[in-house]
Coordinates of C-alpha atoms in Angstrom, one line a residue:
Chain A
M4 CA 115.7 116.7 95.0
R5 CA 114.2 115.7 98.0
T6 CA 111.2 114.8 100.0
G7 CA 109.4 117.3 102.4
I8 CA 107.9 115.7 105.3
L9 CA 105.4 117.9 107.3
L10 CA 105.7 117.7 110.9
Y11 CA 102.9 119.4 112.9
H12 CA 101.7 119.1 116.5
H13 CA 100.5 115.6 117.1
F14 CA 101.4 113.9 113.8
S15 CA 100.9 110.3 113.8
E16 CA 104.4 108.7 114.2
Y17 CA 103.1 105.2 112.9
E18 CA 101.3 106.5 109.7
L19 CA 104.4 108.1 108.7
S20 CA 106.9 105.4 109.8
V21 CA 106.8 103.1 106.8
A22 CA 107.0 105.9 104.1
L23 CA 109.9 107.3 106.0
S24 CA 111.8 103.9 106.0
V25 CA 110.9 103.3 102.2
L26 CA 112.2 106.8 101.2
R27 CA 115.4 105.7 103.4
Q28 CA 115.7 102.4 101.7
G29 CA 115.5 104.1 98.2
N30 CA 118.1 106.7 99.2
Q31 CA 115.7 109.4 98.6
D32 CA 116.6 112.6 100.7
I33 CA 114.3 113.8 103.0
E34 CA 113.8 117.2 104.8
T35 CA 111.5 117.5 107.9
I36 CA 109.5 120.6 107.9
G37 CA 107.9 122.6 110.6
L38 CA 105.4 125.3 110.8
G39 CA 107.9 127.3 112.7
D40 CA 111.1 126.5 114.6
S41 CA 109.7 124.9 117.7
Q42 CA 110.1 121.2 118.5
V43 CA 107.0 119.2 117.5
V44 CA 105.3 116.4 119.7
G45 CA 103.8 113.6 118.0
E46 CA 100.6 111.9 118.6
A47 CA 102.3 108.9 120.6
G48 CA 104.8 111.5 122.5
L49 CA 108.0 111.4 120.4
T50 CA 109.6 115.0 120.5
C51 CA 111.0 115.8 117.1
V52 CA 113.1 118.8 115.8
P53 CA 112.0 119.7 112.1
D54 CA 115.1 120.3 109.7
S55 CA 113.3 123.4 108.2
T56 CA 110.2 125.2 108.1
I57 CA 107.5 126.0 105.4
E58 CA 109.2 129.9 105.3
K59 CA 112.6 128.4 104.9
V60 CA 112.2 125.5 102.8
D61 CA 113.0 125.9 99.0
V62 CA 109.9 124.3 97.4
N63 CA 111.8 124.1 94.0
E64 CA 114.1 121.6 95.7
L65 CA 111.1 119.0 96.5
N66 CA 110.0 116.4 94.2
C67 CA 107.6 115.1 97.1
L68 CA 105.6 116.2 100.0
V69 CA 104.4 114.0 102.7
L70 CA 101.5 114.8 105.0
P71 CA 100.9 112.5 108.2
G72 CA 97.7 112.4 109.8
C73 CA 96.9 113.6 113.4
D74 CA 94.3 113.1 115.9
D75 CA 93.2 116.7 116.1
I76 CA 93.9 118.1 112.8
G77 CA 91.4 120.9 113.4
H78 CA 94.2 122.8 115.3
L79 CA 95.6 123.5 111.7
K80 CA 92.4 125.1 110.3
D81 CA 93.5 128.4 110.1
E82 CA 97.1 127.8 108.9
T83 CA 96.7 129.7 105.6
R84 CA 100.6 129.7 105.2
L85 CA 100.4 126.1 105.3
F86 CA 97.8 125.7 102.8
S87 CA 99.6 128.0 100.3
F88 CA 102.7 126.1 100.8
I89 CA 101.0 122.9 99.8
S90 CA 99.5 124.6 96.9
Q91 CA 102.9 125.8 95.7
V92 CA 104.2 122.2 95.9
I93 CA 101.3 120.7 94.0
E94 CA 101.6 123.3 91.5
G95 CA 105.3 122.5 90.9
N96 CA 104.0 118.9 89.8
S97 CA 105.6 117.0 92.9
V98 CA 104.2 113.8 94.4
V99 CA 101.8 114.9 97.2
A100 CA 101.0 112.0 99.8
A101 CA 98.5 112.6 102.6
I102 CA 97.1 109.8 105.0
S103 CA 94.1 109.6 107.6
S104 CA 92.9 113.1 108.4
A105 CA 95.9 115.0 106.4
P106 CA 93.7 115.1 103.0
F107 CA 91.7 117.8 105.1
L108 CA 94.9 119.9 104.4
L109 CA 94.7 119.1 100.7
A110 CA 91.2 120.2 100.6
K111 CA 92.2 123.6 102.3
A112 CA 94.9 123.9 99.8
G113 CA 92.2 123.4 96.9
A114 CA 93.5 120.3 95.7
L115 CA 90.4 117.9 96.2
N116 CA 88.2 119.8 93.4
T117 CA 90.1 118.1 90.6
Q118 CA 91.5 114.9 92.2
R119 CA 89.9 111.9 93.4
Y120 CA 90.9 111.1 97.1
T121 CA 90.2 108.8 100.3
V122 CA 90.4 110.3 103.6
G123 CA 90.0 108.8 107.3
F124 CA 86.6 110.5 108.0
T125 CA 83.0 109.1 107.9
R126 CA 80.4 110.7 105.6
E127 CA 78.9 112.5 108.5
Q128 CA 82.3 113.7 109.7
R129 CA 83.0 115.1 106.0
D130 CA 79.8 116.8 105.9
F131 CA 80.2 118.5 109.2
I132 CA 83.7 119.7 108.1
G133 CA 82.1 120.9 105.0
I134 CA 85.1 121.3 102.7
F135 CA 85.3 117.9 101.0
N136 CA 84.1 117.5 97.3
E137 CA 82.1 114.2 97.5
T138 CA 82.0 113.8 93.9
N139 CA 85.7 113.0 94.0
Y140 CA 85.7 111.0 97.3
I141 CA 86.4 107.3 96.9
D142 CA 85.6 104.6 99.6
S143 CA 89.0 102.9 99.4
P144 CA 92.1 102.2 101.4
L145 CA 94.4 103.8 99.0
V146 CA 93.6 106.3 96.1
T147 CA 96.2 107.4 93.8
D148 CA 95.0 110.1 91.0
G149 CA 97.8 111.7 89.1
K150 CA 100.5 112.8 91.5
I151 CA 98.3 112.8 94.6
L152 CA 98.1 109.9 96.9
T153 CA 95.7 109.3 99.8
A154 CA 94.9 106.6 102.1
K155 CA 93.2 105.8 105.3
G156 CA 95.5 105.6 108.6
A157 CA 95.3 101.9 109.1
F158 CA 96.7 101.4 105.6
F159 CA 100.1 103.1 106.4
K160 CA 101.9 100.1 105.3
D161 CA 100.7 100.3 101.7
F162 CA 100.7 104.2 101.6
G163 CA 104.6 103.9 102.2
I164 CA 105.0 101.2 99.7
Q165 CA 102.9 103.0 96.9
L166 CA 104.8 106.2 97.7
G167 CA 107.9 104.2 97.0
K168 CA 106.5 103.2 93.7
M169 CA 105.4 106.4 92.6
L170 CA 108.9 107.8 93.4
E171 CA 110.3 104.8 91.4
L172 CA 112.6 103.9 94.5
D173 CA 114.2 100.6 94.9
F174 CA 113.3 99.2 98.2
N175 CA 112.2 95.8 99.6
S176 CA 108.7 95.7 100.7
S177 CA 109.0 92.3 102.7
W178 CA 110.7 94.6 105.6
Y179 CA 106.9 95.4 106.4
R180 CA 105.1 92.4 107.2
Chain B
M55 CA 104.5 103.9 136.4
R56 CA 105.5 104.4 132.8
T57 CA 107.0 102.8 129.7
G58 CA 110.7 103.8 129.0
I59 CA 111.5 104.0 125.3
L60 CA 115.2 103.7 124.5
L61 CA 116.3 106.1 121.8
Y62 CA 120.0 105.8 120.3
H63 CA 121.5 106.9 117.2
H64 CA 119.7 105.1 114.2
F65 CA 117.0 103.5 116.0
S66 CA 114.5 102.3 113.6
E67 CA 111.2 104.6 113.4
Y68 CA 108.9 102.0 112.1
E69 CA 109.7 99.3 114.3
L70 CA 108.9 101.5 117.2
S71 CA 106.0 103.2 115.7
V72 CA 103.2 100.8 116.3
A73 CA 104.3 99.9 119.9
L74 CA 104.4 103.7 120.6
S75 CA 101.0 104.2 119.2
V76 CA 99.4 101.1 121.3
L77 CA 100.8 102.7 124.4
R78 CA 99.3 105.8 123.5
Q79 CA 95.9 104.2 122.7
G80 CA 96.2 102.6 126.2
N81 CA 96.9 105.7 128.0
Q82 CA 100.4 104.4 129.2
D83 CA 102.7 107.2 130.0
I84 CA 105.9 107.1 128.2
E85 CA 109.3 108.6 128.7
T86 CA 111.9 108.4 125.9
I87 CA 115.5 107.8 127.3
G88 CA 119.0 108.7 125.5
L89 CA 122.2 107.5 126.3
G90 CA 123.0 111.4 127.0
D91 CA 121.7 114.9 126.6
S92 CA 122.0 114.9 122.8
Q93 CA 119.4 114.8 120.1
V94 CA 119.0 111.3 118.3
V95 CA 118.5 110.9 114.7
G96 CA 116.4 107.8 113.7
E97 CA 117.4 105.2 111.0
A98 CA 115.2 107.1 108.5
G99 CA 116.2 110.5 109.5
L100 CA 113.9 111.6 112.2
T101 CA 115.6 114.1 114.6
C102 CA 114.2 113.4 118.1
V103 CA 114.7 114.8 121.7
P104 CA 114.8 112.2 124.3
D105 CA 112.7 113.2 127.7
S106 CA 115.5 111.8 129.9
T107 CA 118.6 109.8 130.0
I108 CA 119.8 106.4 131.4
E109 CA 121.5 108.3 134.0
K110 CA 118.7 110.5 135.0
V111 CA 115.7 108.1 134.6
D112 CA 114.3 106.7 137.8
V113 CA 114.1 102.9 137.2
N114 CA 111.7 102.3 139.9
E115 CA 109.2 104.3 137.9
L116 CA 109.3 101.8 134.9
N117 CA 106.9 99.0 134.5
C118 CA 108.2 98.5 130.9
L119 CA 111.2 99.2 128.5
V120 CA 111.1 99.1 124.9
L121 CA 114.4 98.8 122.6
P122 CA 114.1 99.6 119.2
G123 CA 116.1 98.0 116.6
C124 CA 118.8 99.8 114.4
D125 CA 120.9 99.1 111.3
D126 CA 124.2 99.4 113.0
I127 CA 123.8 98.5 116.6
G128 CA 127.3 97.6 116.7
H129 CA 128.1 101.2 117.5
L130 CA 126.6 100.3 121.1
K131 CA 128.7 97.1 121.8
D132 CA 130.9 99.2 124.4
E133 CA 128.0 101.1 126.1
T134 CA 128.4 99.4 129.6
R135 CA 126.2 101.9 131.3
L136 CA 123.3 101.1 128.9
F137 CA 123.8 97.3 129.6
S138 CA 123.6 97.9 133.5
F139 CA 120.6 100.0 132.9
I140 CA 118.7 97.4 130.9
S141 CA 119.8 94.6 133.8
Q142 CA 118.5 96.8 136.5
V143 CA 115.1 97.2 134.7
I144 CA 115.0 93.5 134.1
E145 CA 115.8 92.9 137.7
G146 CA 112.9 95.1 138.7
N147 CA 110.5 92.7 136.9
S148 CA 109.4 95.0 134.2
V149 CA 108.3 94.1 130.8
V150 CA 111.2 94.3 128.3
A151 CA 110.6 94.5 124.5
A152 CA 113.2 94.3 122.1
I153 CA 112.8 94.0 118.3
S154 CA 115.2 93.2 115.2
S155 CA 118.7 93.9 116.3
A156 CA 117.9 95.1 119.6
P157 CA 117.9 91.6 121.4
F158 CA 121.7 92.1 121.0
L159 CA 121.6 94.5 123.9
L160 CA 119.5 92.0 125.9
A161 CA 122.4 89.7 125.4
K162 CA 125.0 92.1 126.3
A163 CA 122.8 92.8 129.5
G164 CA 123.0 89.0 130.4
A165 CA 119.3 88.3 129.9
L166 CA 119.4 85.8 127.0
N167 CA 121.0 83.1 129.2
T168 CA 118.0 82.2 131.0
Q169 CA 115.2 83.4 128.4
R170 CA 114.0 82.0 125.0
Y171 CA 114.4 84.8 122.3
T172 CA 114.3 85.7 118.7
V173 CA 116.5 88.3 117.0
G174 CA 116.8 89.6 113.2
F175 CA 120.2 87.9 112.7
T176 CA 121.0 85.1 110.8
R177 CA 122.7 82.2 112.4
E178 CA 125.9 83.0 110.6
Q179 CA 125.8 86.8 112.1
R180 CA 124.8 85.3 115.7
D181 CA 127.9 83.2 115.4
F182 CA 129.9 86.1 114.2
I183 CA 128.8 88.4 116.9
G184 CA 129.5 85.6 119.4
I185 CA 127.4 86.7 122.5
F186 CA 124.1 84.8 121.6
N187 CA 122.9 81.7 123.4
E188 CA 121.8 79.3 120.8
T189 CA 119.9 77.0 123.1
N190 CA 117.4 79.7 123.8
Y191 CA 117.1 81.1 120.3
I192 CA 113.7 80.3 118.6
D193 CA 113.2 81.0 114.9
S194 CA 110.0 82.6 115.3
P195 CA 108.3 86.2 114.2
L196 CA 107.7 86.8 118.0
V197 CA 108.9 85.1 121.2
T198 CA 107.4 85.8 124.7
D199 CA 109.2 84.3 127.6
G200 CA 108.2 85.4 131.1
K201 CA 108.2 89.2 131.0
I202 CA 110.8 89.4 128.0
L203 CA 109.2 90.2 124.4
T204 CA 111.6 89.9 121.3
A205 CA 110.7 90.0 117.5
K206 CA 111.9 90.3 114.2
G207 CA 111.7 93.6 112.8
A208 CA 109.2 92.9 109.8
F209 CA 106.8 92.0 112.7
F210 CA 106.7 95.5 114.1
K211 CA 102.9 95.5 114.2
D212 CA 102.6 92.1 116.1
F213 CA 105.4 93.5 118.4
G214 CA 103.3 96.4 119.4
I215 CA 100.2 94.6 119.6
Q216 CA 102.0 91.9 121.9
L217 CA 103.3 94.5 123.9
G218 CA 99.9 96.0 124.6
K219 CA 98.5 92.6 125.7
M220 CA 101.3 92.0 128.0
L221 CA 100.7 95.4 129.9
E222 CA 97.1 94.5 129.6
L223 CA 96.2 97.9 127.8
D224 CA 92.8 98.6 126.3
F225 CA 93.4 99.3 122.4
N226 CA 92.0 98.8 119.0
S227 CA 94.3 96.7 116.9
S228 CA 92.3 97.5 113.8
W229 CA 94.3 100.9 113.6
Y230 CA 97.2 98.7 112.1
R231 CA 96.3 96.6 109.1

């Protein structure tokens, strides 16, 4: 079993980085997953090559999926293949962790109607986007509900550490001050 | 002018990530630089494609160079082309920032005989490696001396923020709690 890391255009490198490091410390295998075979350029300019794609990856091999934020997540609003991929992973009872703007993708996958969550959008932004369930929204840096972890972007260290705890990994959090 | 980001096998993604984000916030152009044309796999498993190489990059176009740490920096101990590249950048009066184990590369480039620095090695490790000038070593999370910035790995947020200040960039440090 391994952790899938979604990589899409303009993903935030720093929001993802501590989670990745905690997974590495805990000897958890990872597989980076693109929407297609192309290279992906992060928000701060790092060009990455995903190990696999949402078409090719075996969902049954994933015990976890990580969704980094990105500064223009609206470019993913019509990626229905991505939303059904995320749904499948959630139905498989995996841990799913989304930070900053990425809970938008959980909302699109239908997961936020039953789960409490946070997200890095203001009330006005959430209203404008129009797909967030306000009843389940919690104004907190980090929210864990069942197997779903969500966090605001600035709390990327806590996000990585909480992910490691949910996966019961052995790691040293003092690496990240 | 732009900032060069050295990418070598097993570079630490999280140690680099906040610095990258600060550079992006400050609209500083970046160029990732490999030792050769190959893809580079980070310490936590992210496969990256450098924009350029130490042979191809124009040193005169750099106002800054960032050296991420890595968990087995010893694999770079005979990379004399890398050390002379770093020397050239320092001679060009650029800001040079090295975190965690990466001040080893500054030592190899001859830069730590005249500059105060810190590094993520213990006294025993520094003695064993045998190239660190103990007179100039400071046991501090972060050391700035002239245009050289060094930091211990756990202080990667402070490292990124201090780099932004040295380059006089306009950025919001509350992105990183």
